Short mmCIF file of N, CA, C and O in Angstrom, two decimals:
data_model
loop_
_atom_site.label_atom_id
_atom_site.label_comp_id
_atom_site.label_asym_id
_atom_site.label_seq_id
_atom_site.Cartn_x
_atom_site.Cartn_y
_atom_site.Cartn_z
N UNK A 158 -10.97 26.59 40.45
CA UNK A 158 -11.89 25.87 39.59
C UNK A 158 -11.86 26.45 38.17
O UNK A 158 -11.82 25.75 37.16
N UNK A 159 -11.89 27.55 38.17
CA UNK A 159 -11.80 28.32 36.33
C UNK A 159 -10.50 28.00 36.26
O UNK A 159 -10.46 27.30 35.25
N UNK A 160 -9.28 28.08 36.75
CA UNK A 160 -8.31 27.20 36.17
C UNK A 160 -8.26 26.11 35.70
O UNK A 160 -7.82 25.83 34.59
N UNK A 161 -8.92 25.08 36.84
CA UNK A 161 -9.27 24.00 35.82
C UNK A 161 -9.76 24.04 34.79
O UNK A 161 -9.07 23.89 33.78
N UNK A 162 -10.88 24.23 34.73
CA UNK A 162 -11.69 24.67 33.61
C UNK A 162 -11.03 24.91 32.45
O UNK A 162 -10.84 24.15 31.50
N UNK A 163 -10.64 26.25 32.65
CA UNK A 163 -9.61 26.83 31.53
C UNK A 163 -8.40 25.52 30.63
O UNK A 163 -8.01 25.16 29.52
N UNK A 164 -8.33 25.34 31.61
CA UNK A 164 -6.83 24.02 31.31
C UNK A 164 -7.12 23.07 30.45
O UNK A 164 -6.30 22.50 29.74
N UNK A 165 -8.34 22.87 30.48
CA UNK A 165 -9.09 21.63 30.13
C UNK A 165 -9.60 21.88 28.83
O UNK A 165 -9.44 21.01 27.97
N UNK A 166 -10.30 23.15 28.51
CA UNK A 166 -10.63 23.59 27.05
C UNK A 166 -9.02 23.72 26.55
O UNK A 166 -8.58 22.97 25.67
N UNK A 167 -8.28 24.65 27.13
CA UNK A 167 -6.78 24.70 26.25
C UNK A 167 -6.63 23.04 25.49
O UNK A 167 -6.56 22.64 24.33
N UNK A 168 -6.61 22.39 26.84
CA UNK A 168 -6.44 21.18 26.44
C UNK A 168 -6.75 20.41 25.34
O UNK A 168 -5.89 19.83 24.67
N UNK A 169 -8.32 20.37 25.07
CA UNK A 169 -9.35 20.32 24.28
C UNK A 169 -8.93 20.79 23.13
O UNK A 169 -8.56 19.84 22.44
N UNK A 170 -8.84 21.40 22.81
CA UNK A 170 -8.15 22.52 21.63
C UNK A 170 -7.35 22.20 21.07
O UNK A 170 -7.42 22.15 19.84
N UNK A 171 -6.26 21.84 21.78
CA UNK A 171 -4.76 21.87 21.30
C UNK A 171 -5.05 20.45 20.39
O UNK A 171 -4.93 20.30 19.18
N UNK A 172 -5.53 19.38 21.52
CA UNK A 172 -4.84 17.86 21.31
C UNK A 172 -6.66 17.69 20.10
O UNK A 172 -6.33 16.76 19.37
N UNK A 173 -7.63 17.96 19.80
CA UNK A 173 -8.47 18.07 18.51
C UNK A 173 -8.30 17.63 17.71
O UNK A 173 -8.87 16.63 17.27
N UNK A 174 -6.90 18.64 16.97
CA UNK A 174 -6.41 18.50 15.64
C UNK A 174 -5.48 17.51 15.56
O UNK A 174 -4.98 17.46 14.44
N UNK A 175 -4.98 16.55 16.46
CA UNK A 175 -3.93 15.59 16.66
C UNK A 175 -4.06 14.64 16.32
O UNK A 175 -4.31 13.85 17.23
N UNK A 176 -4.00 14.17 15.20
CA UNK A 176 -4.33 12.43 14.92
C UNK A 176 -2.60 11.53 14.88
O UNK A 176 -1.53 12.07 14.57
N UNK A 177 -2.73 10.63 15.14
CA UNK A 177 -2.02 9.18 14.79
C UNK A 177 -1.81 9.15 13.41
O UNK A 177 -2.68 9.28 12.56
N UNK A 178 -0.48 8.94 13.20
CA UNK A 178 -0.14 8.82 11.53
C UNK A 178 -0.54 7.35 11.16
O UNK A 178 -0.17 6.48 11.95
N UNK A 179 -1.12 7.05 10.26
CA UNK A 179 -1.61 5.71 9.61
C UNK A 179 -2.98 5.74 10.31
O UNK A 179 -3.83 5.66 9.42
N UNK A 180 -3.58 5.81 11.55
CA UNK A 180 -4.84 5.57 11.79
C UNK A 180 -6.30 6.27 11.35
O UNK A 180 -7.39 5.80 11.04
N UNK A 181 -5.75 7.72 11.48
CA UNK A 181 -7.14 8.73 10.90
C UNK A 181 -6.25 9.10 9.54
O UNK A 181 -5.03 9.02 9.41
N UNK A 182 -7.51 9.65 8.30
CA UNK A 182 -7.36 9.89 7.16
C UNK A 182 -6.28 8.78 6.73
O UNK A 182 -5.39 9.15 5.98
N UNK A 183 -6.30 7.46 7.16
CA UNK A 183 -5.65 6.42 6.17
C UNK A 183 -6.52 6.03 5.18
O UNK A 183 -7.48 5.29 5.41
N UNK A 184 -6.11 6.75 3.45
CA UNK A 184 -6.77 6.42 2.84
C UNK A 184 -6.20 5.29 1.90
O UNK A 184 -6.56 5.12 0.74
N UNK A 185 -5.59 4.82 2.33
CA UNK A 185 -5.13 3.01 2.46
C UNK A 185 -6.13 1.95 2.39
O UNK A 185 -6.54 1.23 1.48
N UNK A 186 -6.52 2.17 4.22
CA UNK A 186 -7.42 1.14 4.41
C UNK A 186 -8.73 0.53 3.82
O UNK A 186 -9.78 1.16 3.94
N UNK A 187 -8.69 -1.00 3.03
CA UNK A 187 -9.74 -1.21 2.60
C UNK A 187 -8.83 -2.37 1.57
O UNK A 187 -7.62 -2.48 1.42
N UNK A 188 -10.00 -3.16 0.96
CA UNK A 188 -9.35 -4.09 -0.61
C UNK A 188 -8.73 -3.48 -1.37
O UNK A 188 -9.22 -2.38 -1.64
N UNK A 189 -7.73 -3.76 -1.91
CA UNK A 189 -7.03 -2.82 -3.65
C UNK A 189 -7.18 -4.34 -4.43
O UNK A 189 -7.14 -5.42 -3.86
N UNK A 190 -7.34 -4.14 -5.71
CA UNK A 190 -7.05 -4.96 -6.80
C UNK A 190 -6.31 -4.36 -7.64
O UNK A 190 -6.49 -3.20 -8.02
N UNK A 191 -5.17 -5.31 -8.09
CA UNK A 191 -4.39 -4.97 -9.41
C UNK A 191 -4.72 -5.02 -10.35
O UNK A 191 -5.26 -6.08 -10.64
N UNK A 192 -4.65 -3.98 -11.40
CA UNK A 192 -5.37 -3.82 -12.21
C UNK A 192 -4.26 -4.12 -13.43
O UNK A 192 -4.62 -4.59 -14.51
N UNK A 193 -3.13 -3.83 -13.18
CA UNK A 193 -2.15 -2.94 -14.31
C UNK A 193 -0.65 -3.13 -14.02
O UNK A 193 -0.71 -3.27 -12.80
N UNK A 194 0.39 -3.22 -14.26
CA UNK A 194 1.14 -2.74 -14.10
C UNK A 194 2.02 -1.98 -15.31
O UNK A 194 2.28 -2.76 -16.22
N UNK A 195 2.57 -0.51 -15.53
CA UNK A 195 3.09 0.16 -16.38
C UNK A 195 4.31 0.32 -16.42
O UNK A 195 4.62 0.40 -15.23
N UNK A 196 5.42 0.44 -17.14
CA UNK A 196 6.61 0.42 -17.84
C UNK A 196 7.05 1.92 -18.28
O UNK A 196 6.29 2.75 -18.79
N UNK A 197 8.59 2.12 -17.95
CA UNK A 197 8.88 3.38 -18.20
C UNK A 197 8.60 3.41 -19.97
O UNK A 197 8.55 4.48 -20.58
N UNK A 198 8.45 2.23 -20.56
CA UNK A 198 8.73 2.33 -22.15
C UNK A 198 7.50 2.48 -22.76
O UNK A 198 7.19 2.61 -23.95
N UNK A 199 6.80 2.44 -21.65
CA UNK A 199 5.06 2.60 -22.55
C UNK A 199 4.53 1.40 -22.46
O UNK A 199 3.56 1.49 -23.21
N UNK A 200 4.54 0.26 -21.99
CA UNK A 200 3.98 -1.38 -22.25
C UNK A 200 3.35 -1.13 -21.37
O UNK A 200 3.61 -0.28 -20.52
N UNK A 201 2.41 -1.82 -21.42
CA UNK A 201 1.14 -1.99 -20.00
C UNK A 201 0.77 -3.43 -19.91
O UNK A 201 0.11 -3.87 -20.85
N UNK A 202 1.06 -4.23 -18.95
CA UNK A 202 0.66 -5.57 -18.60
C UNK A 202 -0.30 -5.76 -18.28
O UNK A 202 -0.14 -5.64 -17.07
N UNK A 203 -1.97 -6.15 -18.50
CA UNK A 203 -3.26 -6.20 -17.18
C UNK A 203 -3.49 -7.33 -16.77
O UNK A 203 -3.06 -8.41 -17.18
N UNK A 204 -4.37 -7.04 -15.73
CA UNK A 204 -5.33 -8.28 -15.57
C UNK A 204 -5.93 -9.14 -16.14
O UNK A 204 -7.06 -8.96 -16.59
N UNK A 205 -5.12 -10.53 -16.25
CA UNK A 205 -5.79 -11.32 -17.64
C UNK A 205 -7.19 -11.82 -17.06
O UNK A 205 -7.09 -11.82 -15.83
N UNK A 206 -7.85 -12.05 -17.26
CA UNK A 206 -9.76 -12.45 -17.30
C UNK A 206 -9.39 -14.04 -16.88
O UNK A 206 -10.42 -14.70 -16.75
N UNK A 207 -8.93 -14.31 -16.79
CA UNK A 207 -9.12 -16.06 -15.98
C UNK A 207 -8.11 -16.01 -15.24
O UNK A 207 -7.80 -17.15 -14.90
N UNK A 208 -7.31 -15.10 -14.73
CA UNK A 208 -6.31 -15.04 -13.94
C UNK A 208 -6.89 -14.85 -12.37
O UNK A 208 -7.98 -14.37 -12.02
N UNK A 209 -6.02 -15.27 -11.69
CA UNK A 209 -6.53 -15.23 -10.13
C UNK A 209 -5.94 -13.84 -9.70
O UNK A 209 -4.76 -13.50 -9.81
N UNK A 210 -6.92 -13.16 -9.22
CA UNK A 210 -6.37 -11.77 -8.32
C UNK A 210 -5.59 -11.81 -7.43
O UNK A 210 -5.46 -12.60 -6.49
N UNK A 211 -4.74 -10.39 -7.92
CA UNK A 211 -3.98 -9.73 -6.79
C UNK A 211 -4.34 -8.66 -5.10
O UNK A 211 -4.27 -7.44 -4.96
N UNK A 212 -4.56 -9.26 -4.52
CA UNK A 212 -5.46 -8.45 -3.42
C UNK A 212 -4.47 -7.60 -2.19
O UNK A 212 -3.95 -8.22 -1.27
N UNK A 213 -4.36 -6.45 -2.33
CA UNK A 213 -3.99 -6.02 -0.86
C UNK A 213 -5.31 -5.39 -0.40
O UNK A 213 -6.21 -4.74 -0.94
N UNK A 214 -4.88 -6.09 1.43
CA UNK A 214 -6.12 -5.39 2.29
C UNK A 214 -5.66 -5.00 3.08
O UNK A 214 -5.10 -5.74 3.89
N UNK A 215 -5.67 -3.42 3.22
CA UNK A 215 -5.17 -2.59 4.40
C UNK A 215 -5.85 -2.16 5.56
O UNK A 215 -6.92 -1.55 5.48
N UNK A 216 -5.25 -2.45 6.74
CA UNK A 216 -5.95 -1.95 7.74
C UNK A 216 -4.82 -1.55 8.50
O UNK A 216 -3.67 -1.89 8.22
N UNK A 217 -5.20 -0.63 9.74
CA UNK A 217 -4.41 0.11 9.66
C UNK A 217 -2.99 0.24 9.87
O UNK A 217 -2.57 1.39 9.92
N UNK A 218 -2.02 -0.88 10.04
CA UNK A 218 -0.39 -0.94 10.32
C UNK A 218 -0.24 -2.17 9.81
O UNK A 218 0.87 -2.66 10.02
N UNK A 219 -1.16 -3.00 9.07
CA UNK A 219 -1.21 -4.17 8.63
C UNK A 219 -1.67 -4.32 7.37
O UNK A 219 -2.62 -3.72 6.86
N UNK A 220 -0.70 -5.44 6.68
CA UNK A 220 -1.63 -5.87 5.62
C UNK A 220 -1.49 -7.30 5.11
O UNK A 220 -0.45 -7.96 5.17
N UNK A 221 -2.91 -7.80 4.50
CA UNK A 221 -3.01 -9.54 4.06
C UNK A 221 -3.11 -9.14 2.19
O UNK A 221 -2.96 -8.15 1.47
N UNK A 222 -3.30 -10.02 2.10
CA UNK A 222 -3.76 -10.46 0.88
C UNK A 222 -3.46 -11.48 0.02
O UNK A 222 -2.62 -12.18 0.59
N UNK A 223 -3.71 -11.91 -1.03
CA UNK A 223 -3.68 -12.79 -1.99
C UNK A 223 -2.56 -12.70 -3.51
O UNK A 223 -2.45 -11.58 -4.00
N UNK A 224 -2.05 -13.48 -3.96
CA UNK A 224 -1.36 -12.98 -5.18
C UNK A 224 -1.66 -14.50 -5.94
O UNK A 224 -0.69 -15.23 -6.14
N UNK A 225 -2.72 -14.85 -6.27
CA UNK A 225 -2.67 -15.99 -7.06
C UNK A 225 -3.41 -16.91 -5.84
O UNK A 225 -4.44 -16.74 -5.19
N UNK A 226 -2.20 -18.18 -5.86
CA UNK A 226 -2.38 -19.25 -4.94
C UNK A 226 -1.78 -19.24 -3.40
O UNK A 226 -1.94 -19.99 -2.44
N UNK A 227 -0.99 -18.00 -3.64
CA UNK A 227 -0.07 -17.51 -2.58
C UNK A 227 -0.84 -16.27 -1.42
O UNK A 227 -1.61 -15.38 -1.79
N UNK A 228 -0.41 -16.51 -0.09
CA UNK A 228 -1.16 -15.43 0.84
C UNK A 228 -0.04 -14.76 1.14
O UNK A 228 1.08 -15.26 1.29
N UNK A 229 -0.49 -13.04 1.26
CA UNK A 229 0.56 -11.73 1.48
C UNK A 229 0.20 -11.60 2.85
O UNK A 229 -0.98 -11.63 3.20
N UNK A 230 1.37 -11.44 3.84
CA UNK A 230 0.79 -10.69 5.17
C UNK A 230 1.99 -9.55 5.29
O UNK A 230 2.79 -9.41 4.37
N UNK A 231 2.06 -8.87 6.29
CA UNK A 231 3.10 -7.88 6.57
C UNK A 231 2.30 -6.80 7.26
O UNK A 231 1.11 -6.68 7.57
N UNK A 232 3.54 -5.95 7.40
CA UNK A 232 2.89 -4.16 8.29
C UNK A 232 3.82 -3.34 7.74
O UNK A 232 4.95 -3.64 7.37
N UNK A 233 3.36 -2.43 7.72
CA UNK A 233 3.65 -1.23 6.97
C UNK A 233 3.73 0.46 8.01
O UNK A 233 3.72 0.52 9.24
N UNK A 234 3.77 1.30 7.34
CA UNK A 234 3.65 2.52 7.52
C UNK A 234 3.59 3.24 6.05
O UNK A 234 3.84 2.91 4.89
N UNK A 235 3.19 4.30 6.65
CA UNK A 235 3.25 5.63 5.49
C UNK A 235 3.03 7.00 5.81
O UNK A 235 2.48 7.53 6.78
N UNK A 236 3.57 7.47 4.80
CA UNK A 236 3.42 9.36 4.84
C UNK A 236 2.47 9.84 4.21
O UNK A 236 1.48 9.12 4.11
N UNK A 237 2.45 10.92 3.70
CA UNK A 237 1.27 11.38 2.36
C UNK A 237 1.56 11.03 1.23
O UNK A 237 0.82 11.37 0.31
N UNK A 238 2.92 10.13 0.93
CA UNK A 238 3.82 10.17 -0.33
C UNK A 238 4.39 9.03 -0.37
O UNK A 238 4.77 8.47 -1.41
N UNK A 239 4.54 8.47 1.11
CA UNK A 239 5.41 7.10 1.05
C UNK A 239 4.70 6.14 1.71
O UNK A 239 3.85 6.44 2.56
N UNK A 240 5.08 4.54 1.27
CA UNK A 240 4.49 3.41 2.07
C UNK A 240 5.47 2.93 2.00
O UNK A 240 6.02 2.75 0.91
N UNK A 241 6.22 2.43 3.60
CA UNK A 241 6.87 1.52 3.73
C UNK A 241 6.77 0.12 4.36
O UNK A 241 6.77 0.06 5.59
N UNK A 242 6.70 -1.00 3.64
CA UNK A 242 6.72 -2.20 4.13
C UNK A 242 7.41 -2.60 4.90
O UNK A 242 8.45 -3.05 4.43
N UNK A 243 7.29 -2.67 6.26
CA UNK A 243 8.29 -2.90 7.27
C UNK A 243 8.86 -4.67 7.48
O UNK A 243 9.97 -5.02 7.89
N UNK A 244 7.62 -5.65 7.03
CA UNK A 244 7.79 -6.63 6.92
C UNK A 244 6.45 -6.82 5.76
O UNK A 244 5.40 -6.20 5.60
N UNK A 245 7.11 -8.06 5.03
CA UNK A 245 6.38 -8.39 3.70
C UNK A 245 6.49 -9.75 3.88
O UNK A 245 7.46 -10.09 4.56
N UNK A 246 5.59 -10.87 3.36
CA UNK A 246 5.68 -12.52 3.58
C UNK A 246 4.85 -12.63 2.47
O UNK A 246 3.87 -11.94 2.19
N UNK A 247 5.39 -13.72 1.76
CA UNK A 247 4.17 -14.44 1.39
C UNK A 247 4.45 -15.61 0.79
O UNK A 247 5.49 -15.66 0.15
N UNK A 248 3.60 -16.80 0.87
CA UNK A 248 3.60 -18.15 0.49
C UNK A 248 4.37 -18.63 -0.88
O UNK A 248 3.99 -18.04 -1.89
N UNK A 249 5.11 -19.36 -1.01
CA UNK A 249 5.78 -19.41 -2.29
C UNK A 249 5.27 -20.57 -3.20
O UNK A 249 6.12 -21.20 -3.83
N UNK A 250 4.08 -20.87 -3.32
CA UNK A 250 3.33 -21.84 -4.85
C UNK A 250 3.71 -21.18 -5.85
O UNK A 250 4.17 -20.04 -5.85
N UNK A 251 3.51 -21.96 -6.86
CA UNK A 251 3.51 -21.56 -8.30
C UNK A 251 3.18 -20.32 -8.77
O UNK A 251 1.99 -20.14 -8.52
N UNK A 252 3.72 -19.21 -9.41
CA UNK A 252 3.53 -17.83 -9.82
C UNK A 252 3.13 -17.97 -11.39
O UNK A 252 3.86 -18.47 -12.24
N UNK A 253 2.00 -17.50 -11.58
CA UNK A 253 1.71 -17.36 -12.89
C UNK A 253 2.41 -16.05 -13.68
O UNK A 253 2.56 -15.10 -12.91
N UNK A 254 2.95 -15.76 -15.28
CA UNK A 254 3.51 -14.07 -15.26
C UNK A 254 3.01 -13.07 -14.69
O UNK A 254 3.74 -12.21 -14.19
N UNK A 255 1.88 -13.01 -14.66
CA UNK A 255 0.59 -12.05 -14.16
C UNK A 255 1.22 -11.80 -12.34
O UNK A 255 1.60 -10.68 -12.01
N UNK A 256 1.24 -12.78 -11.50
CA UNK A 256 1.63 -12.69 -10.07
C UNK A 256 2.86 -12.63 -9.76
O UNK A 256 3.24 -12.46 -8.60
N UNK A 257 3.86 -12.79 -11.02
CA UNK A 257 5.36 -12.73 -10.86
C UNK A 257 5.85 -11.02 -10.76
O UNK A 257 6.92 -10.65 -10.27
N UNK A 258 4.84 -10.15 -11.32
CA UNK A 258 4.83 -8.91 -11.51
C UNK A 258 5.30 -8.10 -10.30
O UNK A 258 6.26 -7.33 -10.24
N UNK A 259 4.31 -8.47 -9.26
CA UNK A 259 4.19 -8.19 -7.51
C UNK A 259 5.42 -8.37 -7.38
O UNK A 259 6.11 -7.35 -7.38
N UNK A 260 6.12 -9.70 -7.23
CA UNK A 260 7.20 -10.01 -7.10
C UNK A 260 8.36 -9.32 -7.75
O UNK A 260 9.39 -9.15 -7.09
N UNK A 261 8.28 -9.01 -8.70
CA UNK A 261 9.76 -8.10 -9.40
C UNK A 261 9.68 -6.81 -8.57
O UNK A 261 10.57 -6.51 -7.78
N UNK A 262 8.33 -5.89 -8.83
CA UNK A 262 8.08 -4.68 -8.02
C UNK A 262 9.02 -4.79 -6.36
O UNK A 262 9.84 -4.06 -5.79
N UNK A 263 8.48 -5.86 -6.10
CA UNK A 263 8.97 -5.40 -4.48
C UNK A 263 10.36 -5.79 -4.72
O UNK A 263 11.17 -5.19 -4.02
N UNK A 264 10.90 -6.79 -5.67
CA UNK A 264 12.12 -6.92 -5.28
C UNK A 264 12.95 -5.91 -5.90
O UNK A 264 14.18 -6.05 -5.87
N UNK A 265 12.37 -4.85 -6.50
CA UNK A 265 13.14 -3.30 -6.86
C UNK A 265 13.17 -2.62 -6.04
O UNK A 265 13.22 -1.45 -6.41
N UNK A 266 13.15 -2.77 -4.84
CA UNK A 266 12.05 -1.22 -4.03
C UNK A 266 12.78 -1.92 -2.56
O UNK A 266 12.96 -1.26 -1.54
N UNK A 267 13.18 -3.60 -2.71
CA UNK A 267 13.34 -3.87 -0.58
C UNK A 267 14.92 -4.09 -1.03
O UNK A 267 15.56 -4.56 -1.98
N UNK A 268 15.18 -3.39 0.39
CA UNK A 268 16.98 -3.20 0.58
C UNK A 268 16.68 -4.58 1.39
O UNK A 268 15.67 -4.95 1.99
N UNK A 269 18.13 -5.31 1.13
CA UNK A 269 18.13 -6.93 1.72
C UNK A 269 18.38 -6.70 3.15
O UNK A 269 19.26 -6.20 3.86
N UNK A 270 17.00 -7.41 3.28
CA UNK A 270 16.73 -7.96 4.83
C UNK A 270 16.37 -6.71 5.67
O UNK A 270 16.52 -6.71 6.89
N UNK A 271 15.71 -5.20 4.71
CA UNK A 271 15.17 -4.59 5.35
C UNK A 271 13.90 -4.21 4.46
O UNK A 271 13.47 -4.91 3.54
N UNK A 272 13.30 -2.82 4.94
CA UNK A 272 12.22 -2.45 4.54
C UNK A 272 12.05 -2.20 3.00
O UNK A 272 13.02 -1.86 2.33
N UNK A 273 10.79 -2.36 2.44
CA UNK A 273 10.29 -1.96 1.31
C UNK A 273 9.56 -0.71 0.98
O UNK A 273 8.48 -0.55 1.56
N UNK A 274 10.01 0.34 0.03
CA UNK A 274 9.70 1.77 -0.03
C UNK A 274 9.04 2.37 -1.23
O UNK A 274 9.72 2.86 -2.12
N UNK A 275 7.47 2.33 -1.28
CA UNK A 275 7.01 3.22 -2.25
C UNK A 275 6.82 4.06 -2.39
O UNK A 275 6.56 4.50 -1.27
N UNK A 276 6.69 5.04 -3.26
CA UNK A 276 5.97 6.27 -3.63
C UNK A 276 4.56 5.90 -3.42
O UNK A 276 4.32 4.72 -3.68
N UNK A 277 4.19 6.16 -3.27
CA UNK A 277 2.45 6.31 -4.15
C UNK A 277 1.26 7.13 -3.89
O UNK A 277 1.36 7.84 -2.88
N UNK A 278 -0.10 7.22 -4.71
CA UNK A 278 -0.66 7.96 -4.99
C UNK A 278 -2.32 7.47 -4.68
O UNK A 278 -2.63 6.52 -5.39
N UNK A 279 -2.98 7.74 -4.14
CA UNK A 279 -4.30 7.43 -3.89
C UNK A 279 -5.82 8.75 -4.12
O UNK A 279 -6.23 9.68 -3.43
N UNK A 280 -6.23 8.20 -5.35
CA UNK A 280 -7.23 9.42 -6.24
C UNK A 280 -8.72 8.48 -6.29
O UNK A 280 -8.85 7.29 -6.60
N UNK A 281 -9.40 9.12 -6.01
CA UNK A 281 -10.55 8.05 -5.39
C UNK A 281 -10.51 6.70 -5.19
O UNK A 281 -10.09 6.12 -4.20
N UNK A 282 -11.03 6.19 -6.30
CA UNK A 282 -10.94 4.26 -5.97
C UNK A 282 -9.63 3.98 -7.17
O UNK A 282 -9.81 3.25 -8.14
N UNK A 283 -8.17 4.77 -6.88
CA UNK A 283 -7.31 4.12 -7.41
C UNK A 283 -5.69 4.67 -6.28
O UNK A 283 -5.16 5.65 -5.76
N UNK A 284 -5.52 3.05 -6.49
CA UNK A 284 -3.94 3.08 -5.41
C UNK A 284 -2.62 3.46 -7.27
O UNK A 284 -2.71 3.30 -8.49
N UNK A 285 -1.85 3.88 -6.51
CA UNK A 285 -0.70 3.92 -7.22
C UNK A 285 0.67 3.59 -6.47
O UNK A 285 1.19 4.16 -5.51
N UNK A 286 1.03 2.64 -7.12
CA UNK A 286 2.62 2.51 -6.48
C UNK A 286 3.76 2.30 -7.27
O UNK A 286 3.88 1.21 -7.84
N UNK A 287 4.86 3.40 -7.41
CA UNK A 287 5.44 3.37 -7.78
C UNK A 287 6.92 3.34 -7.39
O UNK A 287 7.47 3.69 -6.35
N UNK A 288 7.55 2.67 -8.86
CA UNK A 288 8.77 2.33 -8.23
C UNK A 288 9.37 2.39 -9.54
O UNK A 288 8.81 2.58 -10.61
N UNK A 289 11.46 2.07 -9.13
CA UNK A 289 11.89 1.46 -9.98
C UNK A 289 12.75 3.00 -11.48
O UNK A 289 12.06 3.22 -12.48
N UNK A 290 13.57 3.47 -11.39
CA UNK A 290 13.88 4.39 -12.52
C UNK A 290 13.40 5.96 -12.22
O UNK A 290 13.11 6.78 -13.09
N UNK A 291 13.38 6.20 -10.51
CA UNK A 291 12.23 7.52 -10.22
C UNK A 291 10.73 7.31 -10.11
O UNK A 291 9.87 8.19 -10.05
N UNK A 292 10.61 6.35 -10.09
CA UNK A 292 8.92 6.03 -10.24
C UNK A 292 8.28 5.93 -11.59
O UNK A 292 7.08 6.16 -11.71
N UNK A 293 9.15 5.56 -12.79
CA UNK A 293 9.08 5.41 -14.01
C UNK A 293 7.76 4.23 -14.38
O UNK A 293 6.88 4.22 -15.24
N UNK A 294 8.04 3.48 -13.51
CA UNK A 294 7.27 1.98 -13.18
C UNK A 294 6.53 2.09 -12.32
O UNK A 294 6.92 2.66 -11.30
N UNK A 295 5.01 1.53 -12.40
CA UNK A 295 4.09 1.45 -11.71
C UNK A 295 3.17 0.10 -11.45
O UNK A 295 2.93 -0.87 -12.16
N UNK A 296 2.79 0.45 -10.23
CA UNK A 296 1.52 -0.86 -10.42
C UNK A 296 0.42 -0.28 -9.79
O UNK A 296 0.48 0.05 -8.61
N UNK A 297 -0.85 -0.09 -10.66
CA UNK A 297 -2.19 0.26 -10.48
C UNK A 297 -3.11 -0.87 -10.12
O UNK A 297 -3.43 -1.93 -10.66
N UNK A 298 -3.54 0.01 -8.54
CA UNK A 298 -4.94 -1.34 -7.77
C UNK A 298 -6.54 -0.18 -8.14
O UNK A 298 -6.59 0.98 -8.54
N UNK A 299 -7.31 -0.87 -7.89
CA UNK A 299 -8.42 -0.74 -7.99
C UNK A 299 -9.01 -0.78 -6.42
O UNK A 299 -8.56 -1.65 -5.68
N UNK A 300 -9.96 0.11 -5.92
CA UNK A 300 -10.65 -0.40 -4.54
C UNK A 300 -11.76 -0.99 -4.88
O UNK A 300 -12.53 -0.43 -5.67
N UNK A 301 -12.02 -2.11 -4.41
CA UNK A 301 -12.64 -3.09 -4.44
C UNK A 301 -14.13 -3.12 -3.42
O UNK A 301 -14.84 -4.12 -3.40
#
């Protein structure tokens, strides 16, 4: 019986500190809004004020969202450093410049007909993803 016992706290112990990559401390999950996107040359593009938002919503191996008139779905993964889009979709209506942005980004970053690979950076209520020249290029969300 104290063997058991014993076995069972070891047990306890060991497996504690063990989380699931993407599920605990995903500080992903939740709304992002685009705020920005930045240029190795210094230009900064924003959010124009009558423009329709850019939305990713993460949960945890998944993500939806919005880019205009168009809906984003896909799943992902990540590290402390990387997000990879394992699958990316989204509706093809009319792109305003503002939502064409999304679109250039990922199409720097996805090897054809496979995954999509960011850097990025998450500092309270701001996502960073970068890409493109070393990560020269960025696109800044907002948590929402």
């Amino acid at each position: 019986m104290k063997y058991i016992i014993a076995l069972f706290c070891i047990s306890l112990i060991i497996f504690s500190g063990c989380s699931a990559e993407g599920t605990i401390n995903n500080k992903l999950i939740g709304t992002w809004k685009l705020q920005e996107s930045r240029y190795a040359d210094g230009s900064v593009v924003s959010d124009p004020e009558n423009g329709k938002p850019i939305l990713f919503v993460f949960e945890d191996n998944s993500i939806t969202g919005v880019s205009g008139y168009n809906t984003i779905e896909g799943n992902y993964e990540h590290t402390s450093n990387e997000i990879t889009f394992l699958t990316i979709g989204t509706t093809e209506l009319i792109e305003t410049d503002w939502e064409r942005l999304l679109s250039i980004a990922f199409s720097e970053v996805c090897a054809p007909r496979g995954p999509c690979v960011f850097e990025y950076e998450v500092s309270s209520s701001t996502l960073t993803l970068f890409y493109e020249n070393d990560g020269d290029n960025l696109l800044v969300f907002k948590r929402e």
